[in-house]
XYZ file of C-alpha atoms in Angstrom:
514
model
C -18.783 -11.943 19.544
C -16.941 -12.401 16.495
C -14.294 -10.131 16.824
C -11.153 -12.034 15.273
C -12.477 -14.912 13.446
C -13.761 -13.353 10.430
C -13.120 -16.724 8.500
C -15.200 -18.819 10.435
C -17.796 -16.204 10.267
C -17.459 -15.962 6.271
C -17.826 -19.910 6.304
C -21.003 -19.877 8.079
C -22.508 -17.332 5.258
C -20.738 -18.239 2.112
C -19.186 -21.386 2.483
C -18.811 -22.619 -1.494
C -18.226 -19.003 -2.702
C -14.384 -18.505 -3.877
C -12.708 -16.828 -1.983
C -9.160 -16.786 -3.057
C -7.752 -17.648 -6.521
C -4.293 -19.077 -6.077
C -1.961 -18.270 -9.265
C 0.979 -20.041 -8.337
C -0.962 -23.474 -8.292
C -2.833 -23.184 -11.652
C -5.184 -20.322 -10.867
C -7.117 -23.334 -8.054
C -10.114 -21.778 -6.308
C -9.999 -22.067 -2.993
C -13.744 -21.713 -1.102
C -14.393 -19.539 1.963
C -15.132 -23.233 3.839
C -11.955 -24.982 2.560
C -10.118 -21.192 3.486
C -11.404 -21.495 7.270
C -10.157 -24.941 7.296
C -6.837 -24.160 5.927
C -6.584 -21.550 8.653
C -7.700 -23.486 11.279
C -4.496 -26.353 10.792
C -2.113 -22.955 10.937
C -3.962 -21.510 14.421
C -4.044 -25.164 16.056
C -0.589 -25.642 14.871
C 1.069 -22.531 15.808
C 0.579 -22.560 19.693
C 2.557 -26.471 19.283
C 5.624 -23.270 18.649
C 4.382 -21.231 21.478
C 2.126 -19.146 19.806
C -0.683 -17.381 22.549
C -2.661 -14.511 22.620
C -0.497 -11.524 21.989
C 2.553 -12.653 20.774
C 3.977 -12.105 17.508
C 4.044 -14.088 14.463
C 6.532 -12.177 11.640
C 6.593 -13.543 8.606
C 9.372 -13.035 5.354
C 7.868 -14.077 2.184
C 6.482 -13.260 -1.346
C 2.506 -13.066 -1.601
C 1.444 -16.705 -1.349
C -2.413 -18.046 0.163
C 0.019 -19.750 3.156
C 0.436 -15.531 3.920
C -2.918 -15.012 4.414
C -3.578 -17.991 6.297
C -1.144 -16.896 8.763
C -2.540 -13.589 9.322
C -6.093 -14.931 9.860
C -5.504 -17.093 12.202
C -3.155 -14.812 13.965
C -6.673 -13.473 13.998
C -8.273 -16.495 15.846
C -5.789 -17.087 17.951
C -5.748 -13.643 19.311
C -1.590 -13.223 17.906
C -0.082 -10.653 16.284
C 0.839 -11.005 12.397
C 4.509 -8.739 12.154
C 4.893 -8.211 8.650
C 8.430 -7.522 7.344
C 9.310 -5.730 4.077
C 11.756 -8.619 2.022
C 13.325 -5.382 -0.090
C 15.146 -4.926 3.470
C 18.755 -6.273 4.367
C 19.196 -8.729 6.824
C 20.701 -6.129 9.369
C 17.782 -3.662 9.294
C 15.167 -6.869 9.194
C 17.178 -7.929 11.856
C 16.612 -4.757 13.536
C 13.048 -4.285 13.288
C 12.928 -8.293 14.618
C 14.981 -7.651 17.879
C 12.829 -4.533 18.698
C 9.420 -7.217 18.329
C 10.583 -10.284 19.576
C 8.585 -12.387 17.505
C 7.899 -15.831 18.734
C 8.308 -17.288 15.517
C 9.810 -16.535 11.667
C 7.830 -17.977 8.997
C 10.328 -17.383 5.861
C 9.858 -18.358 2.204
C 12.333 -20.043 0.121
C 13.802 -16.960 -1.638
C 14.655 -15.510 1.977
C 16.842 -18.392 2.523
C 20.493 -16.435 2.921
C 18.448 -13.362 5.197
C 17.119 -16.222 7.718
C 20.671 -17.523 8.799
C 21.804 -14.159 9.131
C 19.198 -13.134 11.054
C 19.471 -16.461 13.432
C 22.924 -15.618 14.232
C 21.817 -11.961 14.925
C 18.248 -12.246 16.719
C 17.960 -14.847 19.611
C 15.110 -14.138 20.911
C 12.827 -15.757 17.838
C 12.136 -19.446 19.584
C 11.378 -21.007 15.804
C 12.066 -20.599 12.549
C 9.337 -22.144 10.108
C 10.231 -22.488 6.054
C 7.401 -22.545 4.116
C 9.209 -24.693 1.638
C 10.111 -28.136 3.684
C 12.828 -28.871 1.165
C 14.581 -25.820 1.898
C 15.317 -25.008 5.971
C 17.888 -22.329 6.850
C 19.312 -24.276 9.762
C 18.588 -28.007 10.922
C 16.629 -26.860 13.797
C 13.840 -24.956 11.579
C 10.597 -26.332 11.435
C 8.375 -26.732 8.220
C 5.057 -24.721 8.040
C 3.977 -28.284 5.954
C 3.506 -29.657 10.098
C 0.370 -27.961 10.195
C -1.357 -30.474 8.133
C -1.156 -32.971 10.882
C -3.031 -30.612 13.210
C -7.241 -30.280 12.915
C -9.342 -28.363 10.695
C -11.614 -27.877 13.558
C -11.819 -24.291 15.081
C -9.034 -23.577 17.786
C -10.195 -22.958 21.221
C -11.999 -19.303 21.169
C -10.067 -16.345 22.611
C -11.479 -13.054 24.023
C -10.470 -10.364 22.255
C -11.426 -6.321 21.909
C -11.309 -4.357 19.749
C -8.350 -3.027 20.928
C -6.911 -5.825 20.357
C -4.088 -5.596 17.903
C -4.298 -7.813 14.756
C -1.040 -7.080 12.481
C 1.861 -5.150 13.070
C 2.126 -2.965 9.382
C 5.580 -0.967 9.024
C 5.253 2.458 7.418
C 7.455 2.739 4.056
C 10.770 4.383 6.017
C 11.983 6.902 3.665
C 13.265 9.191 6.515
C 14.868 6.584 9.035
C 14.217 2.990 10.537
C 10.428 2.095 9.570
C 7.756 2.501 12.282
C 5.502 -0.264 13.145
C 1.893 1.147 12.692
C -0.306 -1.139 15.479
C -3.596 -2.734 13.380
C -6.056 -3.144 15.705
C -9.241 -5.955 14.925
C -11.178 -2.308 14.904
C -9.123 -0.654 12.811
C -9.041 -4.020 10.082
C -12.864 -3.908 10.918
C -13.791 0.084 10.540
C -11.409 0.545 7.111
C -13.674 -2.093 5.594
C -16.993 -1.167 6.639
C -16.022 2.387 5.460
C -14.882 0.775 2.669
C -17.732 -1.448 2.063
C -20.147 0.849 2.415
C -18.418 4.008 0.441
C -17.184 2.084 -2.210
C -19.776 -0.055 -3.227
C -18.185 -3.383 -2.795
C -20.088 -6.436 -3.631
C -19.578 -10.038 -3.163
C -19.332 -10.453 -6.890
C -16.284 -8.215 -6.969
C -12.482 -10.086 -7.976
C -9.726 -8.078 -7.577
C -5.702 -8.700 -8.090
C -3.579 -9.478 -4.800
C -0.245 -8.545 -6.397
C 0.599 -5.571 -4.085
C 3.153 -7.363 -0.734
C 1.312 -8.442 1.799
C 3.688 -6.444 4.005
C 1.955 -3.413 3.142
C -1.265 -2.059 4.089
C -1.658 -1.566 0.433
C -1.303 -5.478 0.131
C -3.583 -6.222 3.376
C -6.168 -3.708 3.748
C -7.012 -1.659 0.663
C -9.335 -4.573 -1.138
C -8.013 -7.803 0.406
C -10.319 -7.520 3.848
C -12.848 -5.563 3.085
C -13.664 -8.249 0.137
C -13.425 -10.805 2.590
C -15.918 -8.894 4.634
C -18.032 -8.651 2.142
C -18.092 -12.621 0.646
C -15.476 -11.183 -2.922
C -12.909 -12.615 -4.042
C -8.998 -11.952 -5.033
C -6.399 -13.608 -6.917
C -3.138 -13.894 -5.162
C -0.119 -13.651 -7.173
C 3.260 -13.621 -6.203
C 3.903 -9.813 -7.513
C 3.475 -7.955 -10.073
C 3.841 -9.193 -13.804
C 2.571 -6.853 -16.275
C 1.780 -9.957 -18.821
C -0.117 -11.821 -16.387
C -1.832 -8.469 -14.893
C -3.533 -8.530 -18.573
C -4.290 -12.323 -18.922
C -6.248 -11.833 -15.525
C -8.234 -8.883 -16.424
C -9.386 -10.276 -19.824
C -9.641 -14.003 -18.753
C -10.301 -14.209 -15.117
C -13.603 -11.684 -14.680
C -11.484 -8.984 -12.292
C -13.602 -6.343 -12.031
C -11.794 -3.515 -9.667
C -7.895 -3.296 -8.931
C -5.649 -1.560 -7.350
C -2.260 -0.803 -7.530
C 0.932 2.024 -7.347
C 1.386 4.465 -10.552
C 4.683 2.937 -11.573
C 2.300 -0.539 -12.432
C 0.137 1.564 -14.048
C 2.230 3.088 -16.128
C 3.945 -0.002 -16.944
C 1.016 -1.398 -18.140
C 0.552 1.593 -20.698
C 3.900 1.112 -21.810
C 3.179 -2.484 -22.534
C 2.437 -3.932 -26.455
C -1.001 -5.439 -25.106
C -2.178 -1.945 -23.785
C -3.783 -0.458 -26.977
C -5.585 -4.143 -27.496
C -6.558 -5.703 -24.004
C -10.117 -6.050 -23.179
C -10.882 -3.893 -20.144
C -14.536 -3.918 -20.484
C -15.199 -6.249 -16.894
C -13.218 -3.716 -15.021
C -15.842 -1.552 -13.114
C -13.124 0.735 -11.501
C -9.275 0.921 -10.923
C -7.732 2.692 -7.745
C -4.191 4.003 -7.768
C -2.893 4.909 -4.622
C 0.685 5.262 -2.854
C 2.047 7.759 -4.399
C 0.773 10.923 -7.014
C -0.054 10.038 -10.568
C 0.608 11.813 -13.505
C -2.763 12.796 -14.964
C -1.937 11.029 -18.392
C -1.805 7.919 -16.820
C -5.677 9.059 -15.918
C -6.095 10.146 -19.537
C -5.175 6.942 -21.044
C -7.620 4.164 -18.885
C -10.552 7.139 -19.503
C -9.739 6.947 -23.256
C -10.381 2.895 -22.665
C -13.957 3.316 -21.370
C -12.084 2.909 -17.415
C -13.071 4.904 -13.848
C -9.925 5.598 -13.196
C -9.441 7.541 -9.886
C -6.854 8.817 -7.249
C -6.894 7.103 -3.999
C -5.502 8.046 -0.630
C -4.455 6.662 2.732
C -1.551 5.913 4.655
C -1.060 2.405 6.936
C -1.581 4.598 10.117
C -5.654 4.743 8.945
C -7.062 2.788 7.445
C -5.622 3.081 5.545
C -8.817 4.094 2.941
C -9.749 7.567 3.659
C -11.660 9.121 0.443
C -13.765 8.198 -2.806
C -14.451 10.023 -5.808
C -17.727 9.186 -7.131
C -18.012 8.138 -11.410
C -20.241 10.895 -11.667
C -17.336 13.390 -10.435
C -14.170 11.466 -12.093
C -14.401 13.666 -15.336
C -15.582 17.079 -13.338
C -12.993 16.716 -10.591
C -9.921 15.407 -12.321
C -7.093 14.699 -9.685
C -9.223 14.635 -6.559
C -9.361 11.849 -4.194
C -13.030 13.101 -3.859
C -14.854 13.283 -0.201
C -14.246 11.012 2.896
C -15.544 7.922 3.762
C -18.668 6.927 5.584
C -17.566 6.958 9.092
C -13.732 8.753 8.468
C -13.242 13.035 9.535
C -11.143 15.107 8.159
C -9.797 18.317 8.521
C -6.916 21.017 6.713
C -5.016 22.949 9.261
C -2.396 25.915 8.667
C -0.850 27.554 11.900
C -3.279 26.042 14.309
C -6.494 27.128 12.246
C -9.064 25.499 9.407
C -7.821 26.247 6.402
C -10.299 28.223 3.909
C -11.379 26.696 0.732
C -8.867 26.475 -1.451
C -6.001 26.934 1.055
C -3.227 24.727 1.510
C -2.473 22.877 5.023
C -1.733 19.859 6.656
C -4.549 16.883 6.365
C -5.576 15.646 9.333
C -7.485 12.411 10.075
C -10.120 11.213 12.618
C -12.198 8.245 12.869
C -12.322 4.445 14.221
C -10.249 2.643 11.851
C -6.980 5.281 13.066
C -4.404 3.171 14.457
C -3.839 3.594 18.390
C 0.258 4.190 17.798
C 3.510 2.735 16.910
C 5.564 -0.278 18.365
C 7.816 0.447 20.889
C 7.543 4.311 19.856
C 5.508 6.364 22.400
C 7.096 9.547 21.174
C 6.283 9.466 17.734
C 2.802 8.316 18.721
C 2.582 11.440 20.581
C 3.548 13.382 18.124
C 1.692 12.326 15.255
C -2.050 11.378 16.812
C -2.679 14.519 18.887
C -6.305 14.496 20.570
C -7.798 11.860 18.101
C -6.400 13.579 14.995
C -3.619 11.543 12.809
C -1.254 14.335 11.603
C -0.288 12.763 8.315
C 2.219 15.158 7.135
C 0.740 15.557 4.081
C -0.229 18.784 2.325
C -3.758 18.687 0.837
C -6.914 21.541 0.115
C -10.618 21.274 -0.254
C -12.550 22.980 -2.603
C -15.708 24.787 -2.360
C -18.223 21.903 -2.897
C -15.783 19.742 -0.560
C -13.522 18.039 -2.455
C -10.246 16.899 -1.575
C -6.818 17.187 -3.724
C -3.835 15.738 -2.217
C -1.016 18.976 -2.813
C 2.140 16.814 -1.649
C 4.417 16.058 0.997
C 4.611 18.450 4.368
C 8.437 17.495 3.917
C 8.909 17.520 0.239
C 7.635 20.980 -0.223
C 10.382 22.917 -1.802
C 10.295 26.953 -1.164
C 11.898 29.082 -3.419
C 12.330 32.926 -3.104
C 9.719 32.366 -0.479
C 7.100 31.111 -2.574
C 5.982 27.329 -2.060
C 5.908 24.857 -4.785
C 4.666 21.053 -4.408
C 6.424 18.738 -6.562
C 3.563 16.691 -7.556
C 2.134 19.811 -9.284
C 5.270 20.083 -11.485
C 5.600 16.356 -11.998
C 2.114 15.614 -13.342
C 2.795 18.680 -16.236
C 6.569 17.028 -16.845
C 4.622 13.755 -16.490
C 2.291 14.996 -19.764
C 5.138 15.284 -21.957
C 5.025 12.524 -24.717
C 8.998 11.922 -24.016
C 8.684 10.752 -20.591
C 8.256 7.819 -18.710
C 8.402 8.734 -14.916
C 9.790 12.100 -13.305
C 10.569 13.086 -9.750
C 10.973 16.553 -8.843
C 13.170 17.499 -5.803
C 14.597 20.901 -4.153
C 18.308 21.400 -4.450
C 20.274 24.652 -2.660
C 20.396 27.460 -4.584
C 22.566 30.903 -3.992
C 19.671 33.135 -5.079
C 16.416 31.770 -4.303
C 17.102 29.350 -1.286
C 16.254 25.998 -2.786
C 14.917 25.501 -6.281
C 13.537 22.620 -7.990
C 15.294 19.817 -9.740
C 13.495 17.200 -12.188
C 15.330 13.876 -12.409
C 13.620 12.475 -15.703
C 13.392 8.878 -17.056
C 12.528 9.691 -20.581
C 12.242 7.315 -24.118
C 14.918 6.132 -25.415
C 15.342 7.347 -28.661
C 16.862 10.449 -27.271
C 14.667 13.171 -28.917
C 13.893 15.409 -25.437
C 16.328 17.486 -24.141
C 16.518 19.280 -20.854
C 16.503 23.038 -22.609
C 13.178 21.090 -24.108
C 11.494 19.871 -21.113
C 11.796 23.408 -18.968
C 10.507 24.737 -21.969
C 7.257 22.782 -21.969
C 6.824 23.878 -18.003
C 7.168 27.331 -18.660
C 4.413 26.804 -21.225
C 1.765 25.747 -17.564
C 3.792 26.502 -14.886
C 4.327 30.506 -13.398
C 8.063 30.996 -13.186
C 8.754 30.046 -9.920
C 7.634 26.806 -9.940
C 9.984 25.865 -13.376
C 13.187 23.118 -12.060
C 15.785 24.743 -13.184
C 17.665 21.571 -13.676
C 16.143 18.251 -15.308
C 19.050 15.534 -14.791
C 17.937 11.879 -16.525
C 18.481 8.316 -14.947
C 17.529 5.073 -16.154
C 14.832 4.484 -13.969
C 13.689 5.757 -10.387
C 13.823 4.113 -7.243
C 11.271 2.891 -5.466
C 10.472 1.863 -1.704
C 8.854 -1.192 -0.308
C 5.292 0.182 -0.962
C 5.805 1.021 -4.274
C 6.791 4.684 -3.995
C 9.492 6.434 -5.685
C 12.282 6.682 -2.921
C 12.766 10.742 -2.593
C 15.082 10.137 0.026
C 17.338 8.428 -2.111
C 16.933 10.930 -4.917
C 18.112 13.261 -2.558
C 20.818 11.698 -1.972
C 22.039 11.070 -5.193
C 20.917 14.574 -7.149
C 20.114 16.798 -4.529
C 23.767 17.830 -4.260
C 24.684 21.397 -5.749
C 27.749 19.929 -7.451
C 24.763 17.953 -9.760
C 23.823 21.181 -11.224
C 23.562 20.499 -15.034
C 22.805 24.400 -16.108
């Protein structure tokens, strides 16, 4: 059965179709047969390093095709892909390396000064592999380049289940030392079919690659299941806002996905009010809330623009709204997926419609635990259920709206409020650019909100302006009572604005600005 070699498989049924569109070599089209034969060089090369069944591969690097070569045939070869999140510092990547033990470190060349750091900390990693062969860390590193010496043909075949586990994905660590979600072959497999088959992807669907391939974001939102299905996507490097554009009007992308702060910064962009959008049959945003103007303004350009939700640990695609419903159920993620449960619990009971809880999740494509971390695998899949933490209701006809975070949630004089209620009215104000919204200790109530604001720089909103303008949709208890303005927000790994951090920096009483 083909459980791991989906490339081979893909070859076989599609063989001149593009798959991949590689936009640091002149936009070149690479074909699902000259894909396969790419990846077959990388899985015959990597057991000359050592490489079996079941050990880890981790790789360091910027999006590049060579990335998802590795990962597929990790997938032959019956390895394990470790993914590792470049925003980190060489001590917490060295960290998260000693408590794998990868086999081998495939680095890219802007990773240069974390690799002999990490060499000198981590000696258990047998090689070190540079995807640039001009640029080696230490004279003993090998250069991924060797792999074009090695066969095109298909490695030796490898029995696998699908239990087997595929890629380890790290979860975005806001609260502590990131936790490495296992990604089984059936978990890859089961968040595409539900994706395949709930979405409506086709094989003449292009999307952008520009989220890291060391998120689930990056791997599994569109990048599989399109593989899956005989698409295509166009791997860039990261983001650029320019040639986001160029690609949407020139390259025939028809869905995308990506984090609200892209989005936004496309809005904010010159070529926003003129850029052909009309190929574009949907775009996802996912990650994080976002502000329903950001909605408002890809509507206004003839766009389905939707709400998406998931989280690494399943899927990690978990709802769809369908067009019909985009305009009648503004900010819902819509109804689960094909073969996906879910559930909203309060106090060990089903929440009513309309009541607020905890979402749970249920279904094949729910990761079996965490690396190395049997507790917290205990604690957050309980009987089948994924306890996301996450705070979410369902309406009468059954539709989902994701509320906020379990943790975030900020209770003042007893009453709860969600921050990503009061951000997406802040978020409407014409004077803003991004907002977070976090709870700070107060004397009276307990903890009351706080909205740290980037706003336009010409100075015209005040914070006596922009509590104003909640009052005007918000009951009073749910009104910051301080607005404190930064230059810009900071974000994690996956894309998310960094609470944590905010926390840390404004959620002090001492930064009370009224």
């Amino acid at each position: 059965m083909y459980i791991g070699d989906w490339l081979a498989r893909r070859e076989m049924l599609s063989p001149n179709e593009v798959a991949l569109i590689d936009a640091q070599r002149e936009y070149a089209p690479i074909t699902y047969r000259q894909w396969n034969r790419s990846a077959n060089r990388t899985a015959n090369w990597l057991p000359s390093l050592g490489v079996k069944r079941g050990d880890l591969v981790a790789v360091l690097s910027m999006n590049c095709v060579e990335y998802l070569d590795i990962w597929f045939a990790c997938g032959k070869l019956g390895a394990i892909m470790q993914t590792l999140n470049w925003r980190l510092t060489s001590h917490e990547l060295g960290a998260l390396l000693s408590d794998a033990t990868p086999v081998v470190l495939i680095y890219g060349p802007e990773f240069h000064a974390h690799v002999e750091a990490i060499q000198a900390d981590v000696p258990g990693i047998r090689y070190y592999a540079s995807l640039d062969p001009g640029d080696l860390a230490s004279a003993g590193d090998v250069a991924f380049s060797e792999r074009e010496e090695h066969p095109d043909a298909p490695p030796p075949p490898v029995e696998l289940t699908w239990d087997s586990p595929w890629a380890l994905c790290y979860t975005g660590g806001t609260t502590g030392m990131p936790k490495g979600a296992m990604l089984t072959h059936g978990n890859v497999t089961w968040n595409s079919i539900n994706s395949v088959m709930s979405w409506g992807l086709t094989a003449q669907d292009r999307t952008i690659l520009n989220m890291p391939l060391f998120h689930t974001g990056g791997l599994n939102v569109l990048t599989a299941p399109l593989v899956h299905i005989g698409g295509s996507s166009i791997v860039c490097k990261g983001f650029d806002v320019d040639q986001v554009f160029d690609l949407i009007e020139e390259m025939g992308v028809t869905i995308y996905f990506g984090v609200p702060t892209l989005f936004i910064a496309q809005q904010q962009h010159p070529r926003w009010v003129s850029a052909d959008l009309s190929r574009l049959r949907w775009v996802i945003s996912g990650g994080a809330p976002c502000p329903p103007p950001v909605f408002a303004r890809f509507w206004e350009r003839g766009v389905d623009f939707k709400m998406g939700y998931g989280l690494t640990e399943s899927g990690p695609n978990t709802f769809w709204l369908p067009r019909e419903d985009i305009h009648r159920k503004p900010g819902s993620v819509g109804v689960p997926l094909f073969h996906v449960d879910v559930k909203i619990v309060k106090e060990g009971r089903e929440c009513a419609p309309n009541e607020v809880g905890e979402l749970l999740i249920r279904g094949p494509q729910i990761v079996p635990g965490y690396w190395n971390r049997p507790e917290e695998t205990a604690h957050a899949i309980v009987d089948g259920w994924l306890h996301t933490g996450d705070l979410a209701c369902c309406d009468a006809e059954g539709y989902y709206y994701i509320v906020g975070r379990l943790k975030e949630m900020i209770i003042s004089g007893g009453e709860n409020v969600y921050p990503s209620e009061v951000e997406g009215v802040i978020a409407a104000h014409p004077s803003v650019i991004a907002v977070a919204v976090i709870g700070v200790p107060d004397s009276h109530w307990g903890e009351v909100g706080r909205a740290i604001v980037v706003a336009q720089p010409d100075g015209a909103v005040t914070e006596e302006a922009l509590i104003d303008f909640c009052r005007e949709c918000l009951a009073r208890y749910k009104v910051p009572k301080s607005v404190v303005f930064a230059e810009t927000l900071p974000t994690t790994g996956a894309g998310k604005v960094d609470k944590r951090l905010l926390r840390e920096q404004y959620g002090r009483i001492e930064n009370a600005v009224c």
